[in-house]
Coordinates of N, CA and C in Angstrom, one line a residue:
X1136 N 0.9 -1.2 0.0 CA 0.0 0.0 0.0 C 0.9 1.2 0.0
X1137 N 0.8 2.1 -1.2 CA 1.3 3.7 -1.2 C 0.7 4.4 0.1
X1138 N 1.3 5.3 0.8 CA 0.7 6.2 1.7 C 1.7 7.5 0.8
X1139 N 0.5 8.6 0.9 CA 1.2 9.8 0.9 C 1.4 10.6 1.8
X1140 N 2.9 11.1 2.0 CA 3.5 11.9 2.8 C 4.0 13.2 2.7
X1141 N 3.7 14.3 3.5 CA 3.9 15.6 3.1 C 5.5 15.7 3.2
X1142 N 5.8 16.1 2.5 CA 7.7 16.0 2.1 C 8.4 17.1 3.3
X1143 N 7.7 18.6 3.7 CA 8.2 18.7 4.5 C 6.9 19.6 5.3
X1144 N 7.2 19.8 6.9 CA 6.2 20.6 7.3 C 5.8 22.1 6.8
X1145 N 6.7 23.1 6.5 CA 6.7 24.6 6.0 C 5.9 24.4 4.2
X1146 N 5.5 23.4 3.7 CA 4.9 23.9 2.5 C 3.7 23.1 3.0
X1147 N 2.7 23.6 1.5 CA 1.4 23.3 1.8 C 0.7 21.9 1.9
X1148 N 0.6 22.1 2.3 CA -0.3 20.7 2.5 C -1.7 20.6 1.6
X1149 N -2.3 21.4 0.8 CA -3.1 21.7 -0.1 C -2.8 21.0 -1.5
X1150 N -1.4 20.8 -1.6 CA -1.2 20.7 -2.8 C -0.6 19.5 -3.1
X1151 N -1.0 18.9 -4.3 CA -1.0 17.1 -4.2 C 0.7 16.8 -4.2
X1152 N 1.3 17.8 -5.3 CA 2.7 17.8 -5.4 C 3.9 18.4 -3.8
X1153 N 2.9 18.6 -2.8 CA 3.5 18.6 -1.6 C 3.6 17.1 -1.2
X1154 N 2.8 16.1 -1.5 CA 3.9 14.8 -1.4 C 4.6 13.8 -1.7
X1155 N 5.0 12.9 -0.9 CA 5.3 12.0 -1.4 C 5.1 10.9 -0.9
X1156 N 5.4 9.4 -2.2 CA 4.8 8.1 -2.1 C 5.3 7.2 -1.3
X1157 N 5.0 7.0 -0.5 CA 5.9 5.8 0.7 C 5.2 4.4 0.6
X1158 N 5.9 3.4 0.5 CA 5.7 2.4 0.5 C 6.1 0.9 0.7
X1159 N 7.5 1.4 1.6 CA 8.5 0.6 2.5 C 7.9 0.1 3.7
X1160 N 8.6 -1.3 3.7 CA 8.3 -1.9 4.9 C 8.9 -0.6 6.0
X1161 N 10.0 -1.5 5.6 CA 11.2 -0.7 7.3 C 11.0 1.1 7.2
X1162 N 10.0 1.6 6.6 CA 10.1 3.4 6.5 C 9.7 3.6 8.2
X1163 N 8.9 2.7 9.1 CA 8.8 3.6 10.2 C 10.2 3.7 11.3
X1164 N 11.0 2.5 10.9 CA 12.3 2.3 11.6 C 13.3 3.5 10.9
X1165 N 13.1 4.2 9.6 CA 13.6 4.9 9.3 C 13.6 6.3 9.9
X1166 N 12.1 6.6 9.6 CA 11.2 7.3 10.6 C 11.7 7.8 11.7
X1167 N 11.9 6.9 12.4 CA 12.4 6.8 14.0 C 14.0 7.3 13.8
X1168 N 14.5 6.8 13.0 CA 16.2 7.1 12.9 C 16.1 8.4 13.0
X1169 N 15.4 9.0 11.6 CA 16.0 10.4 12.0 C 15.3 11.2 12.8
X1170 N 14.4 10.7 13.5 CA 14.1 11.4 14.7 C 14.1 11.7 16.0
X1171 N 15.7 10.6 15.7 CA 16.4 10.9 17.0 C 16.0 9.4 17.6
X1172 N 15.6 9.0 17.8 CA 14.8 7.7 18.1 C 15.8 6.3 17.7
X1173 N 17.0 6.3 18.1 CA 17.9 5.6 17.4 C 17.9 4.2 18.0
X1174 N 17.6 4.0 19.3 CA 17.7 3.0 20.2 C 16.0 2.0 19.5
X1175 N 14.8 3.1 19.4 CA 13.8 2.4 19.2 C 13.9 1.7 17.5
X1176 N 14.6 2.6 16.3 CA 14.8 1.8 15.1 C 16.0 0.7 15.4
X1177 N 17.0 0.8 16.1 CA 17.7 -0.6 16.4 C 16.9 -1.6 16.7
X1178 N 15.8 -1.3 17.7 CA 14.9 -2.6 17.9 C 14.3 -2.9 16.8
X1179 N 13.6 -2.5 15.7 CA 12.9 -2.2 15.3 C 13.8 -3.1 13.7
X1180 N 14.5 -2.8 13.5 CA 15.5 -3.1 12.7 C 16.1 -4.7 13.0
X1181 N 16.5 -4.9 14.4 CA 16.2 -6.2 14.8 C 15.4 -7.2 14.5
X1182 N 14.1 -6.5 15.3 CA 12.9 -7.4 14.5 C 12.6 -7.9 13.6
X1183 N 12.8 -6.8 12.3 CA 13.1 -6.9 11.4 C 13.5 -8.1 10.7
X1184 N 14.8 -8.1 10.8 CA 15.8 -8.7 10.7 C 15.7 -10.5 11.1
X1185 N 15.2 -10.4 12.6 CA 14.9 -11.8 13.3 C 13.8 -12.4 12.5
X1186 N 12.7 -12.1 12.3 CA 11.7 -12.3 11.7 C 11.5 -12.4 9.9
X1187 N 12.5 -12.2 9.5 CA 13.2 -12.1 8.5 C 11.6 -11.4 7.3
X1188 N 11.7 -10.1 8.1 CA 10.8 -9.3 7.5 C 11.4 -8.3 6.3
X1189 N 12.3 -8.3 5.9 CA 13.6 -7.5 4.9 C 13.1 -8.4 3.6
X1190 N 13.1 -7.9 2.6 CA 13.5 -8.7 1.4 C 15.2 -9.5 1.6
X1191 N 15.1 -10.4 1.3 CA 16.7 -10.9 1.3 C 17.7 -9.9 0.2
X1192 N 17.2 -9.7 -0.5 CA 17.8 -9.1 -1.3 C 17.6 -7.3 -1.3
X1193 N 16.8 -6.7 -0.4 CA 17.1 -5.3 -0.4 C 18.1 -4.8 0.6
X1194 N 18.6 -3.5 -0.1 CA 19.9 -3.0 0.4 C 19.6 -1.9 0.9
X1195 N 18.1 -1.1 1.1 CA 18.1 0.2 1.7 C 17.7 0.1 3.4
X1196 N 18.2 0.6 3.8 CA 17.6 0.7 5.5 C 18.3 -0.4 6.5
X1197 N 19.1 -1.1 5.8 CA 20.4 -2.2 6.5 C 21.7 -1.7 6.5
X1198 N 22.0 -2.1 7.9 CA 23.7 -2.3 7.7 C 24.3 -2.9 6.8
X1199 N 25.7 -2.4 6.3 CA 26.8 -2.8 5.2 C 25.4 -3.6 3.9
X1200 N 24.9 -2.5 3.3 CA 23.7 -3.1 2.7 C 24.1 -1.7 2.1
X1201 N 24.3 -1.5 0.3 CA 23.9 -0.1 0.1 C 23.8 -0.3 -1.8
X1202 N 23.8 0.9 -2.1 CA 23.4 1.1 -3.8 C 24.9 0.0 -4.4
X1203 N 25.9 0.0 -3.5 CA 27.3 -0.6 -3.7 C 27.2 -2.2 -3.8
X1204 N 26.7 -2.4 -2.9 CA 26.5 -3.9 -3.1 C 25.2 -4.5 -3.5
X1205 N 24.3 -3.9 -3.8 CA 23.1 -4.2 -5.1 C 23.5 -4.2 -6.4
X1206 N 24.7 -3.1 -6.9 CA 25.6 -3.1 -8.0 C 26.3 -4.5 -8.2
X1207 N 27.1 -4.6 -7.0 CA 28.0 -5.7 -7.1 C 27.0 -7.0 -7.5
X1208 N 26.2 -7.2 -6.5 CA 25.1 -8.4 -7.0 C 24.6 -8.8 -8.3
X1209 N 24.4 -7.6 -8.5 CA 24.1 -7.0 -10.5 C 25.0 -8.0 -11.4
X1210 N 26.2 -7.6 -11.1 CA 27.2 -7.6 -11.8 C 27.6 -9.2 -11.6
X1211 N 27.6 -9.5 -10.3 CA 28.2 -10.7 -10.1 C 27.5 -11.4 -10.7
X1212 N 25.8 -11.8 -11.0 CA 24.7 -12.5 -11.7 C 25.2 -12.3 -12.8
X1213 N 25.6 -11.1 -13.8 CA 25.8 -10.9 -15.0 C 27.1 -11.9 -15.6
X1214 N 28.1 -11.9 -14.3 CA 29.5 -12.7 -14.8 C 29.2 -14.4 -15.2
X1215 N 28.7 -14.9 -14.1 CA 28.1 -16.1 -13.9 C 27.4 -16.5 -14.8
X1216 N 26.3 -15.5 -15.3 CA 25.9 -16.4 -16.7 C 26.3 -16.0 -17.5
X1217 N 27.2 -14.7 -18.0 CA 28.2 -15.1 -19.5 C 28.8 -16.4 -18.9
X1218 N 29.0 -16.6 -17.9 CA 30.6 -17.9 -18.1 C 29.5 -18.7 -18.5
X1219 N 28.3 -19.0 -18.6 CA 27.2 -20.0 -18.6 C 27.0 -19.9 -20.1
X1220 N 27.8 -18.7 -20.6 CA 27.3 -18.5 -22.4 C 25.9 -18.2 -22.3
X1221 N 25.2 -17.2 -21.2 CA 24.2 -17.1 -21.2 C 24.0 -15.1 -21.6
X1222 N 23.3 -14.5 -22.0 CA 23.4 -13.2 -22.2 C 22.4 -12.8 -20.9
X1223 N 22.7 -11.6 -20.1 CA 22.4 -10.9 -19.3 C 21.5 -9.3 -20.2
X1224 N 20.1 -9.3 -19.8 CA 19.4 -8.1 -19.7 C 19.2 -7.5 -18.9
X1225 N 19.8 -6.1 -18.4 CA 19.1 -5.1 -17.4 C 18.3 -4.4 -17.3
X1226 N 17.4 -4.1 -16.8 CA 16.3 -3.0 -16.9 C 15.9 -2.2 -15.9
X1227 N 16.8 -1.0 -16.1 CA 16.4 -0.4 -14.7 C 15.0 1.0 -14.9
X1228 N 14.4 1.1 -13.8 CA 13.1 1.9 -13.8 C 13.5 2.5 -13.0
X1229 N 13.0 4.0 -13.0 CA 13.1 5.0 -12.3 C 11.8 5.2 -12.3
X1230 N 10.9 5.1 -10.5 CA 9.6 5.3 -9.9 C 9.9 6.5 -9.5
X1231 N 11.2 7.1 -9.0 CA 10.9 8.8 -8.5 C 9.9 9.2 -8.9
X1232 N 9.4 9.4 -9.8 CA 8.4 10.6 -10.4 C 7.1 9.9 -10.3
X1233 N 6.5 8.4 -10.2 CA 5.9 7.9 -10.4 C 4.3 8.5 -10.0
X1234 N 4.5 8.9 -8.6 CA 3.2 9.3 -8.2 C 2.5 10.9 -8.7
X1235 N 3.3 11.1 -9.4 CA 3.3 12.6 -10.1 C 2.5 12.0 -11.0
X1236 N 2.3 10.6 -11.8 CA 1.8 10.3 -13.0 C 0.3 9.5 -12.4
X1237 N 0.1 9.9 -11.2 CA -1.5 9.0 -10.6 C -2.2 10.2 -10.7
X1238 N -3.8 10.1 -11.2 CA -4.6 11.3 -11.1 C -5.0 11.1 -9.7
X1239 N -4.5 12.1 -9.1 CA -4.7 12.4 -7.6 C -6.1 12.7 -7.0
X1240 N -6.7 13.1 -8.0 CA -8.7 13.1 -7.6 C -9.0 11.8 -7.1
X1241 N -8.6 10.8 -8.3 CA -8.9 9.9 -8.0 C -8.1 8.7 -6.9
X1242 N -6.7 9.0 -6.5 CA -5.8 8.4 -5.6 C -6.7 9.0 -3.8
X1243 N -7.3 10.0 -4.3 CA -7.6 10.6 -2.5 C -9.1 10.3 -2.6
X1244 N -10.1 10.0 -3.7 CA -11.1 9.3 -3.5 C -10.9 8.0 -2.7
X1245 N -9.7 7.1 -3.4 CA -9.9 5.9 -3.4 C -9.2 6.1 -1.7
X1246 N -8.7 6.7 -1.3 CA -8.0 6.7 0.1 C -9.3 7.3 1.2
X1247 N -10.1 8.0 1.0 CA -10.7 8.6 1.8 C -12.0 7.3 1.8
X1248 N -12.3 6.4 1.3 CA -12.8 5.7 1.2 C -12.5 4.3 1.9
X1249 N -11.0 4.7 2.1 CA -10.6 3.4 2.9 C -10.5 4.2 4.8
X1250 N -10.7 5.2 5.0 CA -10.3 5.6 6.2 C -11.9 5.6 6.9

């Protein structure tokens, strides 16, 4: 589930392009991080972790986990099947913008309907 989030408190809240689309597990442990709250996203992150609530394979919001070794993973799959004489396709997507492309009449119908 997307939640929209006002990007910062000083702008409007009126206006659809005042947010943004969240839809991470670990975003309230993140949350917490930068709000000083460091001890409660350690737990939280733990949990996490123990419960093996993380994608195995995502690199955001983990220790020694970063854009560096999602690359590396990339790459390493890519080596392994040329040696396999296999051809590798990459496809990367850029969602940044994504919620800019939802008609938002209809995104805050369908939300006010669930609250």
């Amino acid at each position: 589930m997307v939640t929209p989030i006002l990007k910062k408190p000083s702008i409007d809240p009126t206006q659809l392009t005042s947010y943004r689309p969240i839809s991470n597990l670990s975003f309230p442990s993140k949350l917490l991080e930068h709000s000083g709250y460091s001890q409660v996203s350690t737990q939280l992150t733990a949990f996490f972790n123990q419960n093996k609530l993380f994608p195995p394979l995502q690199s955001a919001y983990r220790p020694r986990h970063s854009t560096e070794t999602a690359l590396i993973k990339i790459m390493n799959d890519a080596f392994l099947a040329a040696d396999q004489g296999m051809v590798t396709l990459v496809v990367l997507l850029d969602y940044s913008a994504a919620f800019d492309t939802v008609d938002h009449s209809i995104a805050l119908s369908i939300g006010l309907q669930h609250t």
